[in-house]
Amino acid sequence: MSNQGEKKGVSALDFFCIGFGAIVGVGWAVSINNWMVNSGGPVPAAVGYLLCLLIMVPFGLVYAELVPMLPVAGGGSAFAYAAFGEKVSFLSGWAAFGAFVAIIPWEAIQITDVLGYLFPALKAGKPLYTIMESDIYLTTIIIGAVFSILLFLLNKRGLSSAASLQKILCVFLVGSAIIGAIAALVKGNPANLQPIYDNSLKDVTHKSFMGGAFSIITAAAFFLAGFETIPQGIEEAGGDIKSVGKTVVLSVGLACVFYAILLFCFGFGYKWEDFYQLSNPAAANMFKLIYSGGAGTFLYWLITIGAIAGLFTTWNGFFTASANLLMAMGRSRMIPAFFAKQDKNGVAINGLYLVLVLSLIGPFLGANMIDTVTCFSATAFVLSWMISSLSLLRMRKTMPHANRPFKLATPIAWWAGIVGVLFFVCMLLPFTPFYVGFKALIIFVVYIVIGIVLHLAAGGQRNQLSPHERMKNMFGELDLDEMRKM
């Protein structure tokens, strides 16, 4: 475990910025037009994100109880370990890691894509190659690599350094979005929201307003993910962590409302059936059309830079979280012990190197991989959330008197568990509106198989430690056996 004396205080506000910033990335500027057309309009899409409160907030509340109860790196993997043992813990941790690291190259792809829109010269000339009909240029590969290395160097300094940057970026992200929402309302017209529902603009399966609203929930599992970065950094927090769990709920709830408000405002500001056809970043380009002269240019750059700030809050938030998760799994030998190594600052250094490599892969893949990566990541996230919810229900029985600075109402705990199971199952079934698609499922299955092979490869190292030693490596000074006796 990292040395307590080396910790730098990380406040609840820091953790909120880490969680909220990891959730609200660049999607509100470059994916919001797709949300509109895929749901049949901005209003059903906004309603869909408000419906997500019924799903995501209970998941957040689960973490709000479990995080201060078990304040160690590992998050869902640690919760599952305490509730169900090593095998389920590995499944939860490996699923979460897959979800995390899918986001990291996703952001590396997006930064090259967004900068390509801003500076067309970056994509001038003949591409190096084409993958899935997406052209890849040497300049964009270099840009993605440079930013990946810079984020690596920042996170190598420890969580407090990453949190400081996160606060600055969050302020700019939220400020630009608020100004954009107000500017859209000023120039808007209720007629721009008409028709309230139209499913004829794109090949979709839903047939009604509510069907359109529900259809956004699968993508929302990706665009609302990020609160798990909070438990991954809890071990480095220092100071009082009792209120940290509640920041999980706050970050999730505000992100749902944030997206819903922007969908309504941008749909109000410009006729949505034209808005969805705008080139990216769509939200920024809209302001060039509804405001003339300097005002339009100013808003264009404000929204674009705000979107880039959001991109970095997500990228930054998941960088250390991914490494810390690998560290926790390496400690208990669920994966090779190589990943358990920490440097003198308590940073999971070998995990961070792997995350850097995965981030560097992103610019080589191209923008057309984004939808498949999104669906894979959403599937892995929901599996991890489901296991965490079931872990809470299990620990209510096995550790009824354990210290819980925050305790979730039992009906909500059961609701989270039931919704988690149903949501995950529906994502695998082609006839449901939550189906993630064949390509994403293939990637998910292959990824799980890779994890099983890695887990088996670590079997020799695992057997060198007793079950008690492996548990102590995961939980440090926390004694699960004692907690079960309380």
XYZ file of C-alpha atoms in Angstrom:
486
model
C 0.000 0.000 0.000
C 1.178 3.543 -0.622
C 2.925 5.338 2.167
C 0.524 7.436 4.209
C 3.192 9.974 4.911
C 3.573 10.725 1.244
C -0.074 11.492 0.623
C -1.173 14.959 -0.294
C -4.659 15.969 0.739
C -7.269 15.488 -1.949
C -10.553 17.122 -1.006
C -14.121 16.113 -1.751
C -14.199 18.985 -4.277
C -11.128 17.503 -5.969
C -12.868 14.152 -6.177
C -16.024 15.749 -7.550
C -13.985 17.428 -10.288
C -12.248 14.115 -11.021
C -15.582 12.273 -11.241
C -17.645 14.947 -13.013
C -14.796 15.798 -15.350
C -14.288 12.133 -16.223
C -18.008 11.787 -16.991
C -18.590 14.982 -18.973
C -15.998 14.889 -21.681
C -16.225 15.980 -25.291
C -19.486 14.179 -26.116
C -21.718 17.198 -25.447
C -20.019 19.051 -28.319
C -19.271 16.304 -30.854
C -21.894 13.613 -30.172
C -24.946 15.656 -29.201
C -26.170 15.822 -32.811
C -26.055 12.011 -32.985
C -27.961 11.771 -29.703
C -30.712 13.912 -31.227
C -31.167 11.971 -34.456
C -30.744 8.558 -32.813
C -33.481 9.380 -30.296
C -35.813 11.114 -32.750
C -35.172 14.639 -31.498
C -33.586 16.704 -28.728
C -36.635 16.416 -26.457
C -36.773 12.590 -26.332
C -32.974 12.565 -25.991
C -33.190 15.006 -23.058
C -35.946 12.935 -21.466
C -33.732 9.877 -21.973
C -30.924 11.446 -19.979
C -33.367 12.397 -17.224
C -34.565 8.787 -17.185
C -30.938 7.837 -16.697
C -31.229 9.398 -13.249
C -33.377 6.380 -12.297
C -30.607 4.026 -13.382
C -27.342 5.847 -12.818
C -28.049 7.580 -9.510
C -28.816 4.255 -7.753
C -25.496 2.925 -9.073
C -23.843 6.069 -7.753
C -25.511 5.579 -4.374
C -24.159 2.029 -4.244
C -20.647 3.418 -4.646
C -21.416 6.167 -2.111
C -21.923 3.477 0.534
C -19.098 1.178 -0.522
C -16.321 3.724 -1.166
C -15.917 5.026 2.420
C -16.629 1.548 3.783
C -13.722 0.033 1.813
C -11.432 3.012 0.982
C -8.827 1.162 -1.075
C -7.728 1.198 -4.700
C -9.665 -1.271 -6.804
C -13.201 0.070 -6.537
C -15.644 -2.533 -7.847
C -12.956 -5.218 -7.809
C -12.345 -4.644 -4.098
C -16.079 -4.599 -3.341
C -16.608 -7.896 -5.169
C -13.588 -9.418 -3.395
C -15.104 -8.641 -0.007
C -18.527 -9.909 -1.038
C -17.933 -12.907 -3.300
C -14.224 -13.728 -3.308
C -11.447 -13.697 -5.870
C -13.114 -15.072 -8.999
C -15.978 -12.565 -9.048
C -13.546 -9.849 -8.005
C -11.402 -10.616 -11.036
C -14.425 -10.511 -13.369
C -15.537 -7.156 -11.968
C -12.052 -5.673 -12.050
C -11.227 -6.915 -15.521
C -14.565 -5.634 -16.874
C -13.943 -2.227 -15.284
C -10.409 -2.084 -16.663
C -11.685 -2.873 -20.157
C -14.243 -0.091 -19.856
C -11.609 2.334 -18.575
C -8.940 1.649 -21.165
C -11.455 1.714 -24.020
C -12.128 5.326 -23.084
C -8.436 6.260 -23.129
C -7.727 5.513 -26.819
C -11.233 6.882 -27.545
C -10.075 10.246 -26.209
C -6.799 9.995 -28.138
C -8.855 9.458 -31.293
C -11.131 12.382 -30.466
C -8.372 14.913 -29.843
C -6.900 14.238 -33.281
C -10.374 14.343 -34.830
C -11.424 17.618 -33.166
C -8.126 19.340 -33.938
C -8.491 18.117 -37.508
C -11.814 19.988 -37.768
C -10.241 23.143 -36.328
C -7.100 23.011 -38.420
C -7.838 21.237 -41.726
C -4.168 21.450 -42.693
C -3.505 18.686 -40.153
C -5.328 16.309 -42.490
C -4.042 17.710 -45.749
C -2.304 15.602 -48.330
C -2.241 11.853 -48.715
C -3.060 9.776 -45.621
C -0.644 7.148 -44.325
C -3.396 4.539 -44.547
C -7.149 4.034 -44.201
C -8.883 1.884 -41.588
C -12.655 1.313 -41.568
C -12.942 4.137 -44.135
C -11.168 6.527 -41.769
C -8.017 8.241 -43.084
C -5.011 8.258 -40.746
C -2.390 11.005 -41.063
C 1.107 11.251 -39.627
C 0.341 14.670 -38.120
C -2.669 13.384 -36.156
C -0.696 10.376 -34.903
C 2.018 12.715 -33.623
C -0.535 14.990 -31.909
C -2.236 12.067 -30.181
C 1.134 10.687 -29.069
C 2.323 14.025 -27.669
C -0.809 14.570 -25.582
C -0.729 10.956 -24.350
C 2.848 11.421 -23.133
C 2.039 14.752 -21.458
C -0.868 13.202 -19.545
C 1.349 10.291 -18.553
C 3.963 12.673 -17.146
C 1.308 14.627 -15.246
C -0.259 11.524 -13.685
C 3.191 10.161 -12.853
C 3.449 13.015 -10.353
C 0.494 11.656 -8.380
C -3.224 12.182 -7.898
C -2.975 15.662 -6.382
C -1.272 17.007 -9.514
C -3.889 15.428 -11.768
C -6.665 16.774 -9.511
C -5.305 20.333 -9.728
C -5.464 20.262 -13.519
C -8.895 18.658 -13.349
C -10.345 21.561 -11.352
C -9.093 24.138 -13.837
C -10.418 22.196 -16.820
C -13.771 21.546 -15.111
C -14.331 25.262 -14.513
C -13.700 26.008 -18.184
C -15.803 23.063 -19.356
C -18.850 23.983 -17.268
C -18.473 27.727 -17.866
C -18.342 27.391 -21.648
C -21.320 25.024 -21.675
C -23.424 27.383 -19.530
C -22.600 30.367 -21.746
C -23.405 28.264 -24.811
C -26.753 27.140 -23.369
C -27.764 30.739 -22.582
C -26.614 31.983 -25.997
C -28.684 29.271 -27.708
C -31.795 30.193 -25.719
C -31.379 33.895 -26.571
C -31.407 33.209 -30.315
C -33.734 30.227 -30.163
C -37.317 29.510 -31.114
C -39.707 26.799 -29.842
C -40.377 25.901 -33.488
C -36.808 24.581 -33.720
C -37.803 21.703 -31.443
C -40.431 20.525 -33.932
C -41.173 17.810 -34.711
C -40.900 16.687 -31.107
C -40.348 13.135 -32.330
C -39.248 11.949 -35.777
C -37.745 8.502 -36.349
C -37.520 8.779 -40.146
C -34.180 10.582 -40.396
C -32.081 7.569 -39.505
C -32.511 3.807 -39.484
C -33.611 3.201 -35.893
C -35.684 0.494 -34.208
C -37.839 2.636 -31.911
C -41.352 3.609 -32.971
C -42.449 6.091 -30.300
C -41.335 9.096 -28.271
C -40.592 6.962 -25.199
C -38.852 4.403 -27.391
C -36.566 7.174 -28.581
C -35.956 8.280 -25.009
C -35.069 4.757 -23.895
C -32.810 4.217 -26.906
C -30.257 6.688 -25.606
C -29.702 4.771 -22.394
C -27.196 2.315 -23.883
C -24.967 5.132 -25.151
C -25.547 6.948 -21.875
C -23.874 4.071 -20.028
C -20.700 5.208 -21.794
C -21.230 8.958 -21.642
C -22.196 8.845 -17.943
C -19.342 6.578 -16.932
C -16.515 8.140 -14.988
C -17.684 8.202 -11.383
C -15.640 5.009 -10.860
C -12.496 7.131 -11.082
C -13.313 8.353 -7.559
C -12.899 5.008 -5.741
C -9.777 4.245 -7.770
C -8.082 7.279 -6.240
C -9.531 7.044 -2.727
C -6.402 5.409 -1.317
C -4.367 8.519 -2.137
C -6.953 10.887 -0.698
C -5.555 11.701 2.700
C -7.679 13.546 5.248
C -11.376 12.906 5.867
C -12.943 10.632 3.240
C -16.416 10.351 4.774
C -17.995 12.771 2.321
C -16.144 11.476 -0.729
C -18.706 8.752 -1.471
C -21.437 11.363 -1.791
C -19.483 13.146 -4.498
C -20.037 10.030 -6.633
C -23.804 10.597 -6.552
C -23.466 14.340 -7.097
C -21.215 13.902 -10.124
C -23.567 11.346 -11.729
C -26.764 13.284 -11.053
C -25.411 16.607 -12.278
C -23.994 14.992 -15.422
C -27.452 13.619 -16.350
C -29.030 17.042 -15.854
C -26.126 18.751 -17.674
C -26.663 16.665 -20.805
C -30.455 17.056 -20.709
C -30.232 20.855 -20.429
C -27.767 21.142 -23.314
C -29.891 18.897 -25.555
C -32.931 21.088 -24.949
C -31.066 24.402 -25.289
C -29.169 23.491 -28.450
C -32.323 22.002 -29.983
C -34.147 25.222 -29.077
C -31.361 27.369 -30.544
C -31.255 25.805 -34.017
C -33.700 23.610 -35.928
C -32.684 20.178 -34.779
C -33.351 18.400 -38.077
C -30.634 20.640 -39.531
C -28.475 20.617 -36.414
C -27.867 16.886 -36.574
C -26.344 17.296 -40.053
C -23.740 19.865 -38.961
C -20.119 18.803 -39.136
C -18.298 18.388 -35.857
C -17.881 20.002 -33.467
C -21.609 20.465 -34.121
C -22.361 22.554 -31.021
C -19.633 25.047 -31.934
C -20.553 25.212 -35.608
C -24.157 26.005 -34.691
C -23.125 29.343 -33.194
C -21.487 30.455 -36.418
C -24.921 30.077 -38.033
C -27.118 31.740 -35.427
C -24.748 34.583 -34.497
C -23.071 36.796 -37.081
C -19.661 38.411 -36.984
C -17.445 38.396 -33.938
C -20.077 36.995 -31.579
C -20.443 33.836 -33.629
C -16.685 33.390 -33.922
C -16.199 33.982 -30.191
C -18.856 31.404 -29.272
C -17.448 28.943 -31.789
C -14.023 29.057 -30.186
C -15.408 29.135 -26.648
C -17.456 25.969 -27.188
C -14.650 24.251 -29.062
C -12.052 24.976 -26.394
C -14.576 23.975 -23.729
C -15.111 20.696 -25.549
C -11.368 20.098 -25.694
C -11.170 20.853 -21.959
C -13.868 18.214 -21.437
C -11.935 15.773 -23.561
C -8.916 16.204 -21.315
C -10.925 15.907 -18.080
C -12.086 12.459 -19.177
C -8.698 11.414 -20.511
C -6.949 12.648 -17.378
C -9.521 11.121 -15.016
C -9.199 7.629 -16.445
C -5.411 7.630 -16.805
C -4.578 7.115 -13.138
C -7.832 5.247 -12.396
C -6.886 2.544 -14.901
C -3.392 2.172 -13.468
C -4.687 2.021 -9.886
C -7.168 -0.688 -10.809
C -4.373 -2.798 -12.322
C -2.320 -2.193 -9.179
C -5.113 -3.470 -6.931
C -5.576 -6.597 -9.028
C -1.820 -7.167 -9.170
C -1.508 -6.916 -5.384
C -3.902 -9.810 -4.866
C -2.280 -11.691 -7.795
C -5.454 -11.799 -9.863
C -3.129 -10.627 -12.617
C 0.698 -10.748 -12.610
C 2.365 -8.986 -9.662
C 4.266 -6.817 -12.142
C 1.287 -4.429 -12.134
C 1.342 -4.019 -8.330
C 4.534 -1.964 -8.386
C 4.398 1.586 -7.027
C 7.060 4.261 -7.289
C 8.280 6.425 -4.408
C 5.222 8.686 -4.784
C 2.793 5.788 -4.478
C 1.952 5.891 -8.205
C 1.062 2.582 -9.875
C 3.927 3.038 -12.286
C 3.840 -0.175 -14.328
C 0.091 0.113 -14.787
C 0.602 3.709 -15.876
C 3.103 2.591 -18.528
C 0.567 0.107 -19.916
C -2.111 2.801 -20.001
C 0.309 5.045 -21.895
C 0.852 2.328 -24.496
C -2.904 1.852 -24.935
C -3.384 5.600 -25.234
C -0.711 5.743 -27.922
C -2.615 3.115 -29.919
C -5.683 5.357 -30.235
C -4.496 7.746 -32.966
C -3.646 4.744 -35.174
C -7.260 3.463 -35.107
C -9.264 6.329 -36.600
C -12.594 7.966 -35.795
C -14.783 5.225 -37.289
C -13.804 2.901 -34.453
C -15.494 5.194 -31.940
C -19.027 3.737 -32.058
C -17.827 0.148 -31.580
C -15.458 1.156 -28.777
C -18.293 3.079 -27.109
C -20.607 0.055 -27.095
C -17.890 -2.307 -25.849
C -16.998 0.068 -23.040
C -20.663 0.519 -22.065
C -21.126 -3.261 -21.825
C -18.067 -3.636 -19.610
C -19.128 -0.731 -17.384
C -22.608 -2.124 -16.815
C -21.201 -5.551 -15.895
C -18.952 -3.940 -13.300
C -21.770 -1.764 -11.899
C -24.050 -4.805 -11.698
C -21.479 -6.779 -9.705
C -20.882 -3.826 -7.360
C -24.619 -3.517 -6.719
C -24.910 -7.216 -5.962
C -21.807 -6.949 -3.762
C -23.504 -4.303 -1.639
C -26.549 -6.536 -1.143
C -24.275 -9.431 -0.211
C -22.251 -7.387 2.293
C -25.436 -6.153 3.944
C -25.772 -9.786 5.099
C -22.147 -10.779 5.647
C -20.974 -7.466 7.170
C -24.127 -5.950 8.670
C -22.288 -3.945 11.328
C -19.306 -2.740 9.306
C -18.600 0.980 9.448
C -20.772 2.725 6.863
C -20.464 6.525 6.984
C -23.273 6.569 4.425
C -25.953 3.878 4.209
C -28.209 3.528 1.207
C -31.903 2.824 1.728
C -32.514 -0.905 1.242
C -35.192 -0.548 -1.507
C -32.791 1.584 -3.584
C -30.013 -0.948 -3.051
C -32.302 -3.693 -4.387
C -33.409 -1.451 -7.257
C -29.765 -0.931 -8.287
C -29.117 -4.675 -8.206
C -32.202 -5.572 -10.232
C -31.670 -2.786 -12.779
C -28.020 -3.796 -13.135
C -28.897 -7.400 -13.978
C -31.692 -6.471 -16.394
C -29.652 -3.743 -18.088
C -26.674 -6.024 -18.677
C -28.795 -8.884 -20.027
C -30.693 -6.551 -22.372
C -27.427 -5.207 -23.792
C -26.663 -8.722 -25.030
C -30.048 -9.360 -26.665
C -30.587 -8.164 -30.279
C -34.332 -7.637 -29.905
C -34.019 -5.060 -27.094
C -33.464 -1.291 -27.505
C -30.309 -1.622 -25.370
C -28.496 -4.075 -27.682
C -24.881 -2.996 -28.197
C -24.292 -4.683 -31.550
C -22.454 -7.738 -32.855
C -19.025 -6.105 -33.230
C -19.011 -4.790 -29.673
C -20.062 -8.212 -28.345
C -17.278 -9.962 -30.237
C -14.722 -7.535 -28.794
C -16.228 -8.024 -25.327
C -16.013 -11.834 -25.519
C -12.443 -11.746 -26.855
C -11.460 -9.295 -24.126
C -12.904 -11.542 -21.385
C -11.027 -14.526 -22.820
C -7.773 -12.539 -22.763
C -8.445 -11.714 -19.133
C -9.024 -15.356 -18.231
C -5.715 -16.299 -19.868
C -3.934 -13.532 -17.937
C -5.605 -14.645 -14.699
C -4.505 -18.252 -15.247
C -0.980 -17.114 -16.085
C -0.795 -15.447 -12.674
C -1.823 -18.698 -10.941
C 1.744 -19.592 -9.903
C 2.269 -16.210 -8.243
C -1.159 -16.419 -6.662
C -0.395 -19.785 -5.073
C 2.785 -18.414 -3.499
C 0.619 -16.328 -1.178
C -1.959 -17.598 1.277
C -5.576 -16.409 0.881
C -5.048 -14.207 3.955
C -1.923 -12.622 2.447
C -3.725 -11.934 -0.825
C -6.603 -10.344 1.059
C -4.203 -8.196 3.089
C -2.485 -7.065 -0.097
C -5.845 -5.905 -1.447
C -7.213 -4.263 1.711
C -4.123 -3.316 3.744
C -5.032 -2.528 7.328
C -8.697 -3.332 6.782
C -9.474 -6.748 8.315
C -12.395 -8.309 6.423
C -12.621 -11.230 8.826
C -12.983 -8.810 11.730
C -15.561 -6.787 9.797
C -17.600 -9.943 9.229
C -17.598 -10.661 12.989
C -18.798 -7.183 13.965
